[in-house]
C-alpha positions as a Markdown table, in Angstrom:
| # | Residue | x | y | z |
|---|---|---|---|---|
| 1 | Met | -29.1 | 133.4 | 170.0 |
| 2 | Lys | -28.8 | 136.8 | 168.3 |
| 3 | Thr | -27.5 | 138.9 | 171.1 |
| 4 | Leu | -27.2 | 142.6 | 171.7 |
| 5 | Ala | -25.1 | 144.5 | 174.4 |
| 6 | Ile | -26.4 | 147.9 | 175.4 |
| 7 | Ile | -24.3 | 150.3 | 177.4 |
| 8 | Thr | -26.6 | 153.0 | 178.9 |
| 9 | Ala | -24.6 | 156.2 | 179.2 |
| 10 | Arg | -26.4 | 159.5 | 179.3 |
| 11 | Gly | -24.5 | 162.8 | 179.6 |
| 12 | Gly | -26.2 | 164.4 | 182.6 |
| 13 | Ser | -24.2 | 163.0 | 185.6 |
| 14 | Lys | -24.3 | 165.6 | 188.4 |
| 15 | Arg | -22.4 | 164.1 | 191.4 |
| 16 | Ile | -19.4 | 163.2 | 189.3 |
| 17 | Pro | -19.4 | 165.5 | 186.2 |
| 18 | Arg | -18.7 | 163.6 | 182.9 |
| 19 | Lys | -18.6 | 160.5 | 184.9 |
| 20 | Asn | -19.2 | 158.0 | 182.1 |
| 21 | Ile | -16.0 | 159.1 | 180.2 |
| 22 | Lys | -13.9 | 160.1 | 183.2 |
| 23 | Asp | -10.4 | 158.6 | 183.2 |
| 24 | Phe | -10.3 | 155.4 | 185.3 |
| 25 | Cys | -6.8 | 153.8 | 185.7 |
| 26 | Gly | -5.6 | 155.2 | 182.4 |
| 27 | Lys | -8.7 | 155.1 | 180.1 |
| 28 | Pro | -12.3 | 156.3 | 180.0 |
| 29 | Ile | -14.4 | 154.2 | 182.4 |
| 30 | Ile | -16.9 | 153.4 | 179.7 |
| 31 | Ala | -14.2 | 151.6 | 177.7 |
| 32 | Tyr | -14.0 | 148.8 | 180.3 |
| 33 | Pro | -17.5 | 147.4 | 179.8 |
| 34 | Ile | -17.2 | 147.9 | 176.1 |
| 35 | Ser | -14.0 | 146.0 | 175.9 |
| 36 | Ala | -15.3 | 143.2 | 178.1 |
| 37 | Ala | -18.4 | 142.8 | 175.9 |
| 38 | Ile | -16.4 | 142.8 | 172.7 |
| 39 | Ala | -13.7 | 140.4 | 174.1 |
| 40 | Ser | -16.5 | 137.9 | 175.2 |
| 41 | Gly | -17.4 | 137.2 | 171.6 |
| 42 | Leu | -21.0 | 136.8 | 172.7 |
| 43 | Phe | -22.6 | 139.8 | 171.0 |
| 44 | Asp | -23.7 | 140.5 | 167.4 |
| 45 | Glu | -23.5 | 144.1 | 168.3 |
| 46 | Val | -22.1 | 146.2 | 171.2 |
| 47 | Met | -23.8 | 149.6 | 171.2 |
| 48 | Val | -24.0 | 152.6 | 173.5 |
| 49 | Ser | -27.3 | 154.4 | 174.1 |
| 50 | Thr | -26.4 | 158.1 | 174.8 |
| 51 | Asp | -27.7 | 161.6 | 174.3 |
| 52 | Asp | -24.3 | 163.1 | 174.4 |
| 53 | Ser | -22.0 | 163.6 | 171.3 |
| 54 | Glu | -18.8 | 163.4 | 173.3 |
| 55 | Ile | -19.8 | 160.1 | 175.0 |
| 56 | Ala | -20.7 | 158.8 | 171.5 |
| 57 | Thr | -17.2 | 159.7 | 170.2 |
| 58 | Val | -15.4 | 158.0 | 173.1 |
| 59 | Ala | -17.7 | 155.0 | 172.8 |
| 60 | Lys | -16.9 | 154.6 | 169.1 |
| 61 | Lys | -13.1 | 155.0 | 169.7 |
| 62 | Ser | -13.5 | 152.2 | 172.3 |
| 63 | Gly | -15.0 | 149.9 | 169.7 |
| 64 | Ala | -18.8 | 150.3 | 170.3 |
| 65 | Ser | -21.4 | 151.4 | 167.8 |
| 66 | Val | -23.7 | 154.3 | 168.3 |
| 67 | Pro | -26.2 | 153.9 | 165.5 |
| 68 | Phe | -28.5 | 156.5 | 166.9 |
| 69 | Leu | -28.7 | 159.0 | 169.8 |
| 70 | Arg | -31.1 | 158.6 | 172.6 |
| 71 | Ser | -34.4 | 160.5 | 172.4 |
| 72 | Glu | -34.9 | 163.6 | 174.4 |
| 73 | Gln | -37.8 | 161.9 | 176.2 |
| 74 | Asn | -35.4 | 159.2 | 177.6 |
| 75 | Ser | -32.5 | 161.5 | 178.4 |
| 76 | Gly | -33.9 | 163.2 | 181.5 |
| 77 | Asp | -33.5 | 162.5 | 185.2 |
| 78 | Phe | -36.8 | 160.6 | 185.3 |
| 79 | Ala | -36.3 | 158.2 | 182.4 |
| 80 | Thr | -35.8 | 154.6 | 183.6 |
| 81 | Thr | -33.4 | 152.0 | 182.4 |
| 82 | Asn | -36.4 | 150.0 | 181.2 |
| 83 | Asp | -37.5 | 153.0 | 179.1 |
| 84 | Val | -34.1 | 153.2 | 177.5 |
| 85 | Leu | -33.8 | 149.5 | 176.7 |
| 86 | Glu | -37.3 | 149.4 | 175.2 |
| 87 | Glu | -36.4 | 152.4 | 173.0 |
| 88 | Val | -33.2 | 150.8 | 171.8 |
| 89 | Leu | -34.9 | 147.5 | 171.0 |
| 90 | Ser | -37.8 | 149.4 | 169.2 |
| 91 | Arg | -35.3 | 151.4 | 167.1 |
| 92 | Tyr | -33.6 | 148.1 | 166.0 |
| 93 | Ala | -37.0 | 146.5 | 165.3 |
| 94 | Asp | -37.9 | 149.5 | 163.0 |
| 95 | Arg | -34.8 | 148.5 | 161.0 |
| 96 | Gly | -35.9 | 144.9 | 160.9 |
| 97 | Ile | -33.4 | 143.7 | 163.5 |
| 98 | Ile | -34.8 | 141.5 | 166.2 |
| 99 | Tyr | -32.6 | 140.1 | 169.1 |
| 100 | Asp | -33.1 | 136.9 | 171.1 |
| 101 | Ala | -31.1 | 138.1 | 174.1 |
| 102 | Met | -29.9 | 141.4 | 175.4 |
| 103 | Cys | -27.3 | 142.5 | 178.0 |
| 104 | Cys | -27.6 | 145.9 | 179.7 |
| 105 | Leu | -24.2 | 147.0 | 180.9 |
| 106 | Tyr | -23.6 | 150.1 | 183.0 |
| 107 | Pro | -20.9 | 152.5 | 181.7 |
| 108 | Thr | -19.3 | 152.7 | 185.1 |
| 109 | Ala | -18.7 | 149.0 | 185.5 |
| 110 | Pro | -14.9 | 148.5 | 185.2 |
| 111 | Phe | -15.0 | 145.1 | 187.0 |
| 112 | Val | -17.1 | 143.3 | 184.4 |
| 113 | Thr | -15.1 | 140.6 | 182.6 |
| 114 | Pro | -15.6 | 138.5 | 179.5 |
| 115 | Glu | -15.7 | 135.5 | 181.7 |
| 116 | Leu | -18.5 | 136.9 | 183.9 |
| 117 | Leu | -20.5 | 137.7 | 180.8 |
| 118 | Thr | -20.0 | 134.3 | 179.4 |
| 119 | Gln | -21.1 | 132.7 | 182.7 |
| 120 | Ala | -24.3 | 134.7 | 182.5 |
| 121 | Tyr | -24.9 | 133.8 | 178.9 |
| 122 | Gln | -24.4 | 130.1 | 179.6 |
| 123 | Leu | -27.1 | 130.4 | 182.3 |
| 124 | Leu | -29.5 | 131.8 | 179.7 |
| 125 | Glu | -28.7 | 128.9 | 177.4 |
| 126 | Gln | -29.5 | 126.5 | 180.3 |
| 127 | Gly | -33.0 | 128.1 | 180.7 |
| 128 | Ala | -32.6 | 131.1 | 182.9 |
| 129 | Gln | -34.9 | 134.0 | 181.8 |
| 130 | Ser | -32.6 | 136.7 | 183.2 |
| 131 | Val | -29.3 | 136.9 | 185.1 |
| 132 | Met | -27.9 | 139.4 | 187.6 |
| 133 | Pro | -24.5 | 139.5 | 189.3 |
| 134 | Val | -24.8 | 139.9 | 193.1 |
| 135 | Val | -22.6 | 140.4 | 196.1 |
| 136 | Gln | -23.1 | 139.3 | 199.7 |
| 137 | Tyr | -23.4 | 142.0 | 202.3 |
| 138 | Gly | -20.1 | 142.2 | 204.2 |
| 139 | Phe | -21.9 | 142.6 | 207.5 |
| 140 | Pro | -25.2 | 140.8 | 208.2 |
| 141 | Pro | -28.1 | 143.2 | 207.7 |
| 142 | Gln | -30.0 | 141.2 | 210.3 |
| 143 | Arg | -27.7 | 142.9 | 212.9 |
| 144 | Ala | -28.8 | 146.4 | 211.7 |
| 145 | Met | -29.5 | 149.1 | 214.3 |
| 146 | Ile | -31.9 | 152.0 | 214.2 |
| 147 | Leu | -32.1 | 155.3 | 216.2 |
| 148 | Arg | -35.2 | 155.6 | 218.3 |
| 149 | Asn | -35.5 | 158.6 | 220.7 |
| 150 | Gly | -31.8 | 159.2 | 220.3 |
| 151 | Lys | -30.8 | 155.7 | 221.3 |
| 152 | Leu | -29.6 | 152.8 | 219.3 |
| 153 | Glu | -31.8 | 149.7 | 219.1 |
| 154 | Tyr | -31.5 | 146.5 | 217.1 |
| 155 | Gln | -33.9 | 146.6 | 214.2 |
| 156 | Tyr | -34.4 | 142.9 | 214.6 |
| 157 | Pro | -33.9 | 142.2 | 218.3 |
| 158 | Glu | -35.0 | 138.6 | 217.9 |
| 159 | Leu | -31.8 | 138.0 | 215.8 |
| 160 | Ser | -29.4 | 140.1 | 217.9 |
| 161 | Gln | -27.9 | 137.1 | 219.7 |
| 162 | Cys | -27.6 | 134.8 | 216.7 |
| 163 | Arg | -24.2 | 133.8 | 215.5 |
| 164 | Ser | -23.4 | 135.4 | 212.2 |
| 165 | Gln | -22.8 | 132.0 | 210.5 |
| 166 | Asp | -26.3 | 131.0 | 211.5 |
| 167 | Leu | -27.9 | 134.0 | 209.7 |
| 168 | Gln | -29.1 | 133.6 | 206.1 |
| 169 | Pro | -26.8 | 135.3 | 203.7 |
| 170 | Ile | -28.3 | 138.4 | 202.1 |
| 171 | Tyr | -27.2 | 139.8 | 198.7 |
| 172 | His | -27.5 | 143.0 | 196.7 |
| 173 | Asp | -27.2 | 143.9 | 193.1 |
| 174 | Cys | -23.6 | 144.6 | 191.9 |
| 175 | Gly | -24.8 | 147.4 | 189.6 |
| 176 | Gln | -22.8 | 146.0 | 186.7 |
| 177 | Phe | -25.1 | 144.3 | 184.2 |
| 178 | Tyr | -28.3 | 142.4 | 183.6 |
| 179 | Phe | -28.6 | 139.7 | 180.9 |
| 180 | Tyr | -32.1 | 138.8 | 179.5 |
| 181 | Arg | -33.7 | 136.4 | 177.1 |
| 182 | Leu | -36.2 | 138.4 | 175.0 |
| 183 | Asp | -38.6 | 135.7 | 174.0 |
| 184 | Ala | -41.0 | 136.8 | 176.7 |
| 185 | Gly | -40.1 | 140.5 | 176.6 |
| 186 | Leu | -38.4 | 142.5 | 179.2 |
| 187 | His | -39.1 | 141.4 | 182.8 |
| 188 | Phe | -37.9 | 143.3 | 185.9 |
| 189 | Val | -39.8 | 141.1 | 188.3 |
| 190 | Asp | -38.6 | 140.0 | 191.8 |
| 191 | Gly | -37.7 | 136.4 | 191.8 |
| 192 | Asn | -37.1 | 136.2 | 188.0 |
| 193 | Tyr | -33.3 | 136.6 | 188.1 |
| 194 | Thr | -30.8 | 133.8 | 188.3 |
| 195 | Pro | -27.8 | 135.1 | 190.4 |
| 196 | Ile | -24.1 | 135.0 | 189.9 |
| 197 | Glu | -22.2 | 135.7 | 193.1 |
| 198 | Val | -19.3 | 138.1 | 192.7 |
| 199 | Pro | -16.7 | 138.8 | 195.5 |
| 200 | Asp | -16.7 | 142.1 | 197.3 |
| 201 | Thr | -13.3 | 142.9 | 195.9 |
| 202 | Ala | -14.8 | 143.2 | 192.4 |
| 203 | Val | -17.8 | 145.4 | 193.3 |
| 204 | Gln | -17.9 | 149.1 | 194.0 |
| 205 | Asp | -20.8 | 151.6 | 193.7 |
| 206 | Ile | -19.4 | 154.7 | 192.1 |
| 207 | Asp | -21.5 | 157.7 | 193.2 |
| 208 | Thr | -18.9 | 160.0 | 194.7 |
| 209 | Leu | -15.3 | 160.8 | 194.2 |
| 210 | Asp | -14.4 | 158.8 | 197.3 |
| 211 | Asp | -16.2 | 155.8 | 195.7 |
| 212 | Trp | -14.2 | 156.4 | 192.5 |
| 213 | Ala | -10.9 | 156.3 | 194.4 |
| 214 | Leu | -11.9 | 153.1 | 196.2 |
| 215 | Ala | -12.9 | 151.5 | 192.9 |
| 216 | Glu | -9.5 | 152.4 | 191.4 |
| 217 | Leu | -7.7 | 150.8 | 194.4 |
| 218 | Lys | -9.8 | 147.7 | 194.1 |
| 219 | Tyr | -9.2 | 147.5 | 190.3 |
| 220 | Gln | -5.4 | 147.9 | 190.8 |
| 221 | Tyr | -5.5 | 145.2 | 193.5 |
| 222 | Leu | -7.2 | 142.8 | 191.2 |
| 223 | Ile | -4.7 | 143.5 | 188.4 |
| 224 | Glu | -1.8 | 142.9 | 190.8 |
| 225 | Lys | -3.4 | 139.7 | 192.1 |
| 226 | Glu | -3.6 | 138.3 | 188.6 |
| 227 | Arg | 0.1 | 138.8 | 187.9 |
């Protein structure tokens, strides 16, 4: 399969300014998914879609290509990831380059590894249409509580006395990457993804500076664990 990696990295981060190129354990955070994609050997091209010249420079230094800048239309707060991916594929198609598979990687995904990407690719080869890494919730959501009239109540009282091991595991998106076959176009449809379960130690949303600090601690823990 002819395969493309797209790292989506616009320049307008507000909660953590310049988030996509901020130093993370010694190098710009965007360098981690770029390095993992390149090291996997899966991709005919590893590119960054950005509207920002500084991000483009850092991406190129990290080994990615930036063959064109993102359009103004898809650089605002309301542009979706789907919009960006479709724009990239369309720009390549205009150049006569058609891909069979595509991986969308987030720029703030330092926990992505070549091995994880390879596992996802192998699932596509085995017939999966799309693949997403997921992590199990650390505490059963079925035990969630809500506030009603200033008092705590179980949201699901019928499950409040169940043993945690008897409750169905529930997962959420790791926010790291999505891998797609493109023979049927892009599909973001519930139930269409084949999952890869990832441990909680290798997952961290990074929306605040506290999240950033936790992510660095987890990353350093994983590095020490591998030694």
